[in-house]
Coordinates of C-alpha atoms and ligand atoms in Angstrom, one line a residue:
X1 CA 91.0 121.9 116.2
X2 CA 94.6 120.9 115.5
X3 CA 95.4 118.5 113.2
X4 CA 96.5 114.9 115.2
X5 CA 98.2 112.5 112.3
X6 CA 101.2 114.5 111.3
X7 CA 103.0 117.2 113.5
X8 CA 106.6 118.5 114.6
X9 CA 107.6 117.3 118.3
X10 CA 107.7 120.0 120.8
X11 CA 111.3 121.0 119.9
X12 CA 111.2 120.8 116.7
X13 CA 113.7 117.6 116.7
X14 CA 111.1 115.2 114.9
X15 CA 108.1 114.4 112.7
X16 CA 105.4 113.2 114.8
X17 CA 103.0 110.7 113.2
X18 CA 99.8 108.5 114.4
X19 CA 101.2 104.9 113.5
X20 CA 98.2 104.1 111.2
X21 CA 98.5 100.5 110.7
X22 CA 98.0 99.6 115.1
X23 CA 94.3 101.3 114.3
X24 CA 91.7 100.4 115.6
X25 CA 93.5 98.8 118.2
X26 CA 96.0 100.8 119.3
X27 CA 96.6 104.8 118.9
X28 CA 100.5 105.4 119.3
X29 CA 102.5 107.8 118.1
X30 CA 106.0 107.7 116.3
X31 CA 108.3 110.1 116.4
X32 CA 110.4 110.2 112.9
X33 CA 114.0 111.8 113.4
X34 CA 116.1 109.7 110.5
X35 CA 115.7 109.8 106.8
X36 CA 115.0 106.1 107.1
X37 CA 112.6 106.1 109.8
X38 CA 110.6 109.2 107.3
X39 CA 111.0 106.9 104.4
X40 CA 109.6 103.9 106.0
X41 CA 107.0 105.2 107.7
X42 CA 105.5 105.9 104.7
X43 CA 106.4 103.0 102.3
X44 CA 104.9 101.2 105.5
X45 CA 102.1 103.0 105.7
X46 CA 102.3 104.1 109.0
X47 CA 101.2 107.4 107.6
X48 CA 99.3 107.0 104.3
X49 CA 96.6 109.2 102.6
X50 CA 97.7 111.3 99.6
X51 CA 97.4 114.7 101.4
X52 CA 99.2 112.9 104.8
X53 CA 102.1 111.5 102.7
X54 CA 102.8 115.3 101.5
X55 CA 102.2 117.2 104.6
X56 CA 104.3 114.3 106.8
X57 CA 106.9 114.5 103.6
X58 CA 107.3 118.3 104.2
X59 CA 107.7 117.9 108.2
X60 CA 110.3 115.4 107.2
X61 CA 112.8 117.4 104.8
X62 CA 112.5 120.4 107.3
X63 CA 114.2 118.0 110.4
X64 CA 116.6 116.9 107.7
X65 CA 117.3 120.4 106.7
X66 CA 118.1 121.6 110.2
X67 CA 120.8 118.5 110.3
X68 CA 122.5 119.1 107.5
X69 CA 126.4 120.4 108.1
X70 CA 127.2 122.1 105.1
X71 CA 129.7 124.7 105.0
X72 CA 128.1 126.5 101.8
X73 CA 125.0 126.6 100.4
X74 CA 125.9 124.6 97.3
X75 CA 126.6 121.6 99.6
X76 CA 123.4 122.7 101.7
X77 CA 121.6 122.3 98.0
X78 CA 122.8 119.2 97.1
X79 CA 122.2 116.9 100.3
X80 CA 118.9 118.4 100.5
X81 CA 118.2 117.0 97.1
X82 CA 119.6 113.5 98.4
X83 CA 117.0 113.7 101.2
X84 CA 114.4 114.4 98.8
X85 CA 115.2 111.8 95.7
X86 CA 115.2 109.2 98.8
X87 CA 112.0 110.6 100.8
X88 CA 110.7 110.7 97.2
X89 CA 111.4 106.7 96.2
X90 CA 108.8 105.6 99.3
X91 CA 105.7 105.5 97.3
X92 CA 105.3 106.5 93.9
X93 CA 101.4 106.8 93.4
X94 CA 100.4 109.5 95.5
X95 CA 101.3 112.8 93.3
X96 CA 101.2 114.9 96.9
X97 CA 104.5 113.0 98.1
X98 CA 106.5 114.9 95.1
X99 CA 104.2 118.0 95.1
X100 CA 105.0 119.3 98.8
X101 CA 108.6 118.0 98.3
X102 CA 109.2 120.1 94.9
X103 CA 107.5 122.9 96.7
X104 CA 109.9 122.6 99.6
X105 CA 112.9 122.2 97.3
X106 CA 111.5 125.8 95.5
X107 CA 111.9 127.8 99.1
X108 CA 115.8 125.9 98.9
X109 CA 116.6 127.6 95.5
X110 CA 114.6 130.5 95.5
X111 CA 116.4 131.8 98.7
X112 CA 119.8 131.6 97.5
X113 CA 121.6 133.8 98.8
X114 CA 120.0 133.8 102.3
X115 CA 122.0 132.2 105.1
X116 CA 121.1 128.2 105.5
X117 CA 119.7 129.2 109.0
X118 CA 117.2 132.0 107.4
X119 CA 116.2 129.0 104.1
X120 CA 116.0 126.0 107.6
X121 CA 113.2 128.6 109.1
X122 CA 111.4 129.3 105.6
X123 CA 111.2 125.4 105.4
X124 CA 109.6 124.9 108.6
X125 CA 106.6 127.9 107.6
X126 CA 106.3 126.2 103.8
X127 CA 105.8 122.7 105.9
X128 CA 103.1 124.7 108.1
X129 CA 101.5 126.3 105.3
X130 CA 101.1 122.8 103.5
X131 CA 99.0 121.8 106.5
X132 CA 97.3 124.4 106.9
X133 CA 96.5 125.0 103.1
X134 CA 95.2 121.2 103.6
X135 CA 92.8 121.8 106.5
X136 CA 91.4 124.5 104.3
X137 CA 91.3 122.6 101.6
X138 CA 89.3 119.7 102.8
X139 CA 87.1 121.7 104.6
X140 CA 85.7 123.4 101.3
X141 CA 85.6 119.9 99.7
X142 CA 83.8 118.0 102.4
X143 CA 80.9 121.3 101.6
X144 CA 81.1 120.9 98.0
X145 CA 80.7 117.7 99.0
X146 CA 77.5 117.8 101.2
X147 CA 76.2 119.6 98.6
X148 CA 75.4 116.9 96.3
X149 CA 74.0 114.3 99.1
X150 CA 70.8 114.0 100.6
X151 CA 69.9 114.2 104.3
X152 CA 69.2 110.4 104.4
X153 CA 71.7 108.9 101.7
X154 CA 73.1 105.7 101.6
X155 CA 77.4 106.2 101.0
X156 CA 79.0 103.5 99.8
X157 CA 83.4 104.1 100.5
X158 CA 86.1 102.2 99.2
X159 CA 89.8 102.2 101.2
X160 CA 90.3 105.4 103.7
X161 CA 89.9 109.0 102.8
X162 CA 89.1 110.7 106.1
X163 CA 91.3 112.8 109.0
X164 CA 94.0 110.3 109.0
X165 CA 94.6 110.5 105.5
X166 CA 94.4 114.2 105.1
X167 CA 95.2 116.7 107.4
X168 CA 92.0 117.3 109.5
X169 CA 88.5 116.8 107.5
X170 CA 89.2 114.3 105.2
X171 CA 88.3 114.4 101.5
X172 CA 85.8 111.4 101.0
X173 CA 84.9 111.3 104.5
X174 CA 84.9 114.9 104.8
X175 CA 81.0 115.1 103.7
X176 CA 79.9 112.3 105.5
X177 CA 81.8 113.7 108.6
X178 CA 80.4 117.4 108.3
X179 CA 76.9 115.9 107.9
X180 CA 77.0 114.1 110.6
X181 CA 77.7 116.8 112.7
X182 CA 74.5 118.9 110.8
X183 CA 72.3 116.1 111.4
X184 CA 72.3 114.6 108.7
X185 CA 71.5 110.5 109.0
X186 CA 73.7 108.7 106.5
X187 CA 74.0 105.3 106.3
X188 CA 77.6 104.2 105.1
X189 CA 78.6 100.9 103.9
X190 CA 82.3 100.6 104.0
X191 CA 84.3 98.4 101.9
X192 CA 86.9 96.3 104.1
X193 CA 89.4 97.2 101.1
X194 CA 90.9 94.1 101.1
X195 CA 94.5 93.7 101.2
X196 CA 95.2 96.3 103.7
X197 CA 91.9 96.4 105.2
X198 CA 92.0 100.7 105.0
X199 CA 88.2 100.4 105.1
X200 CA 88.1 97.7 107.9
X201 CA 90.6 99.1 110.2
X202 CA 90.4 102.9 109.4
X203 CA 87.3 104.3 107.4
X204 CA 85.0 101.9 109.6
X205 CA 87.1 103.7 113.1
X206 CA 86.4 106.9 111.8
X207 CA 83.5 107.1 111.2
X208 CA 82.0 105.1 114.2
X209 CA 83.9 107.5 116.6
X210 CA 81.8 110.0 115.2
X211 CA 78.7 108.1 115.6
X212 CA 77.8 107.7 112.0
X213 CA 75.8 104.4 110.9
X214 CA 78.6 102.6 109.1
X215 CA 78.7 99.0 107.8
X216 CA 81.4 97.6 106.9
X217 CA 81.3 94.7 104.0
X218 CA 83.7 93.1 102.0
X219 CA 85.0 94.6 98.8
X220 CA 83.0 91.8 96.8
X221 CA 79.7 92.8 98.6
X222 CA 79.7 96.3 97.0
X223 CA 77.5 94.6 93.6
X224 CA 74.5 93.5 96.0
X225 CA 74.5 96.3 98.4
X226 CA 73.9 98.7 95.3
X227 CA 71.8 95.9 94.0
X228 CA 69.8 95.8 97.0
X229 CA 69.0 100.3 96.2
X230 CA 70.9 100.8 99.9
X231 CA 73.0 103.1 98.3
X232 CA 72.5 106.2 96.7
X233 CA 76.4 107.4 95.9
X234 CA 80.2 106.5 96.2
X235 CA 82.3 109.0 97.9
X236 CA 85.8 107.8 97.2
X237 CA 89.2 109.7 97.2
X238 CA 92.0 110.1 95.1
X239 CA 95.6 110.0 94.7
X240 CA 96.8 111.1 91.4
X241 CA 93.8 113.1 88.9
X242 CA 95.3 113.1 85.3
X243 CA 94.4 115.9 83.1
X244 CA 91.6 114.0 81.5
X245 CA 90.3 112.8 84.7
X246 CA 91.4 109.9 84.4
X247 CA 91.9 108.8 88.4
X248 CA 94.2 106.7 90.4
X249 CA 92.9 105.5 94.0
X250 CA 93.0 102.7 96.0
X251 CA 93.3 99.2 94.2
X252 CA 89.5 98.2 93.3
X253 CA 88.2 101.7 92.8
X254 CA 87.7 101.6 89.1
X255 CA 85.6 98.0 90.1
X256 CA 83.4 100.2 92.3
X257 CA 83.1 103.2 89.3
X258 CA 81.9 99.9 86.8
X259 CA 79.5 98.7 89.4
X260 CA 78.0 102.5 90.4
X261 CA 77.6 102.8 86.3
X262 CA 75.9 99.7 85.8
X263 CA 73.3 100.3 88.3
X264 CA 73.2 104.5 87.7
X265 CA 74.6 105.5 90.8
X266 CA 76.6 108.3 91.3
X267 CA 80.3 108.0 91.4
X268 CA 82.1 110.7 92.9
X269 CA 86.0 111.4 93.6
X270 CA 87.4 113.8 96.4
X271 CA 90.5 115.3 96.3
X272 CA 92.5 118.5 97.0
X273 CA 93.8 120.3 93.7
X274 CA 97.1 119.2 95.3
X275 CA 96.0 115.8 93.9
X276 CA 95.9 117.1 90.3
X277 CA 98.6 116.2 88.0
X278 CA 98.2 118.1 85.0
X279 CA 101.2 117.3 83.9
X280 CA 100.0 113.5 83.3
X281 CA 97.9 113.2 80.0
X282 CA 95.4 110.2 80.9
X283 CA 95.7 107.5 83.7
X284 CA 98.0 105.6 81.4
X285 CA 101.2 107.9 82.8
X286 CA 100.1 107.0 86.2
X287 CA 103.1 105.0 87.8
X288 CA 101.0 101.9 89.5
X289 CA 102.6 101.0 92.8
X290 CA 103.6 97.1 93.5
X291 CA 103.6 95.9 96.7
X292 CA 104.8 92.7 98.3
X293 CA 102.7 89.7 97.9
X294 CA 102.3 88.4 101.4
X295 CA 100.0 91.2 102.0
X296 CA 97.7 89.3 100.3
X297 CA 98.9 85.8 101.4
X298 CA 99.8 85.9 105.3
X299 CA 99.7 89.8 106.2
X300 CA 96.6 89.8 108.5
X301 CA 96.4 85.7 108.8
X302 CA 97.4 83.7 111.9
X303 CA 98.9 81.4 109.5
X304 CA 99.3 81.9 105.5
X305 CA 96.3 81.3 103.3
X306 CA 98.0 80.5 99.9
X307 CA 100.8 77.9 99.3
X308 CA 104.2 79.7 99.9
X309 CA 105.7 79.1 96.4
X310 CA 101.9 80.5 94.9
X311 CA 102.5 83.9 92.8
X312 CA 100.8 87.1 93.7
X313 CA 100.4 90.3 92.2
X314 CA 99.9 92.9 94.2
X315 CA 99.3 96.6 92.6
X316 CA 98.3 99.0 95.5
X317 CA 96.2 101.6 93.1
X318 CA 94.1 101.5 90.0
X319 CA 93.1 103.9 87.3
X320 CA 89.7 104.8 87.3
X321 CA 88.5 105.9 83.6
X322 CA 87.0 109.1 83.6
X323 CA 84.0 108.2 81.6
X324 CA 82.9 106.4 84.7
X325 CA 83.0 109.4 87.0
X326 CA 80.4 111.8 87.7
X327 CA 82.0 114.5 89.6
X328 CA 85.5 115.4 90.7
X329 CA 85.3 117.3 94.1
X330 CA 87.9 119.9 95.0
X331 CA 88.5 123.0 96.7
X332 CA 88.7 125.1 93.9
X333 CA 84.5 123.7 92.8
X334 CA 83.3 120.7 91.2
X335 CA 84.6 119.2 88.0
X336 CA 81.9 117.6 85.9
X337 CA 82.6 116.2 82.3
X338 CA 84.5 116.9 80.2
X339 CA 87.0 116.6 82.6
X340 CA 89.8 117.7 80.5
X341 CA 88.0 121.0 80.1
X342 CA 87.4 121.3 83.3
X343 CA 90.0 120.1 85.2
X344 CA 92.0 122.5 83.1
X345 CA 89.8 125.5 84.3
X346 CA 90.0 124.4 87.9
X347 CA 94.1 124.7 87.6
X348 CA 94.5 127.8 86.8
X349 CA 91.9 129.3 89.4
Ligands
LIG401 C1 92.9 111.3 100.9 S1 93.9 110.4 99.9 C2 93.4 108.8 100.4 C3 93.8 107.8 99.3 O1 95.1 107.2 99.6 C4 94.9 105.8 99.9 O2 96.0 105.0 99.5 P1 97.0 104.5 100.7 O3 96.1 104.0 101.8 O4 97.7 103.4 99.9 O5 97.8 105.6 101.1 C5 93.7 105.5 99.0 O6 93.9 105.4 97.7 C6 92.8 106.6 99.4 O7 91.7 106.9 98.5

């Protein structure tokens, strides 16, 4: 299976992308050949998803590599930089964005000396291995994954962690996914994810085209639902892990992780190691994205529900404290407290 969110075009001109935000409705595809259109396809979130932001991030400084006239490496160097500070000030969240970008800038300056042509080529296999490194990755996850669930679980999900978010299997999805196809008989309730409906429009798509028994409820159902003993774990994923665990996800997560502890459920986060930030001490260094207000007020209304002049505030992630988490998922093994410990272990496998 190859990989359908993020790919290059057929000669290698552009970034090809599944427009996320015309799911469920519509599945078209963009193809990204400007810095501009890279940048705001994902500060749009037509491609969204930690691992998705860094794999379509990589695609997109390799087209703007091949396009750069410079007439000596230095000047190659320095606009590639450009491209990357601006592909870099999209979303600030999602640690994966800079990850794959450093790690393309590396190929750049540890090539000097090679002609521009011979670094543009290296670029395009680091981009390839990113992807691929990802499909790997969530594979092992979604099996670490499906390792701590039983055959007949209830799943409760907040916002969108499957294929479209990652490269293939998905990281909070991924188990749900890979059980499904071992007949397993989950029953998933999805949180809507209120304001940009990731849950409603993407989790709830995902998981229905694959014939798994998914609800979908609002984000202020999740209390009763747990309440009610329908569910028996929360799969969620992640988009920056700080050395102590401490997580940032999609806006209401750390609600969920409050809710799972007060009625002893298990909370779990998914992520590739990718994800892991080890250079941020505790949640309190991750950099909280704000996003424009009318999300919340008109976005997906026929007409506004709020009085035009009404403040909003808008943060697209929260921090989840690690206290409240049971397990961090990745790749590499599972992560159980103290995370600092082992999260520390994990990074230098
Ligand atoms: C597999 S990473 C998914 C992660 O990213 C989402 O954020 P956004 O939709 O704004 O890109 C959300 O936090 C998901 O958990």
């Amino acid at each position: 299976m190859k990989p359908t969110n993020v790919n290059l075009n057929e000669n290698k001109s552009a970034v090809v992308i599944l427009d996320q935000t015309k799911i469920p409705n519509e599945e078209i595809y963009l193809e990204l050949k400007t810095a501009k259109e890279m940048y705001d396809a994902i500060f749009e979130l037509k491609v969204r998803g930690a691992p998705a932001i860094g794999i379509c991030a990589a695609y997109s400084i390799y087209i703007l590599a091949k396009n750069i006239n410079a007439d000596d490496y230095n000047e190659f160097l320095s606009v590639f930089k450009e491209n990357k500070e601006y592909l870099n000030s999209s979303r600030p969240t999602a640690v994966n964005l800079s990850w794959a970008l450093e790690r393309m800038e590396k190929v750049v300056i540890s090539n000097k000396g090679k002609s521009i042509d011979d670094i543009v080529d290296l670029l395009e296999r680091e981009a390839i291995e990113i992807q691929e490194e990802d499909i790997e990755m969530c594979r092992k996850i979604s099996e670490l994954g499906l390792s701590l669930l039983e055959k007949e679980d209830g799943i409760l999900t907040h916002c969108n962690a499957g294929p479209m978010a990652t490269s293939l299997y998905g990281t909070a999805l991924g188990p749900i996914l890979l059980g499904q196809e071992k007949g397993y008989n989950f029953r998933v309730f999805a949180d809507e994810t209120r304001p940009l409906l990731q849950g409603a429009r993407l989790t709830s798509y995902e998981l229905d085209k694959a014939d798994v028994d998914v609800t979908l409820i609002c984000d202020n159902m999740a209390s009763i639902v747990m309440k009610n003993g329908w569910i028996n774990a929360c799969l969620v994923g992640c988009d920056r892990i700080a050395a102590n665990g401490d997580v940032a996800n999609k806006i209401g997560t750390s609600g969920v992780a409050i809710l799972a502890k007060y009625y002893n459920i298990p909370f779990y986060v998914l992520g590739p190691t990718s994800t892991l930030d080890m250079g941020c001490k505790t949640g309190n260094d991750i950099k909280i994205e704000l996003r424009d207000g009318n999300e919340i007020k008109e976005k997906f209304y026929k007409k506004p529900m709020a009085p035009k002049r009404v403040n909003t505030y808008n943060p697209a992630f929260d921090v989840t404290d690690n206290s409240l988490i049971t397990a961090i998922i990745t790749e590499k093994g599972i992560c159980r407290p103290p995370f600092k410990e082992s999260l520390l272990k994990i990074s230098k496998k």
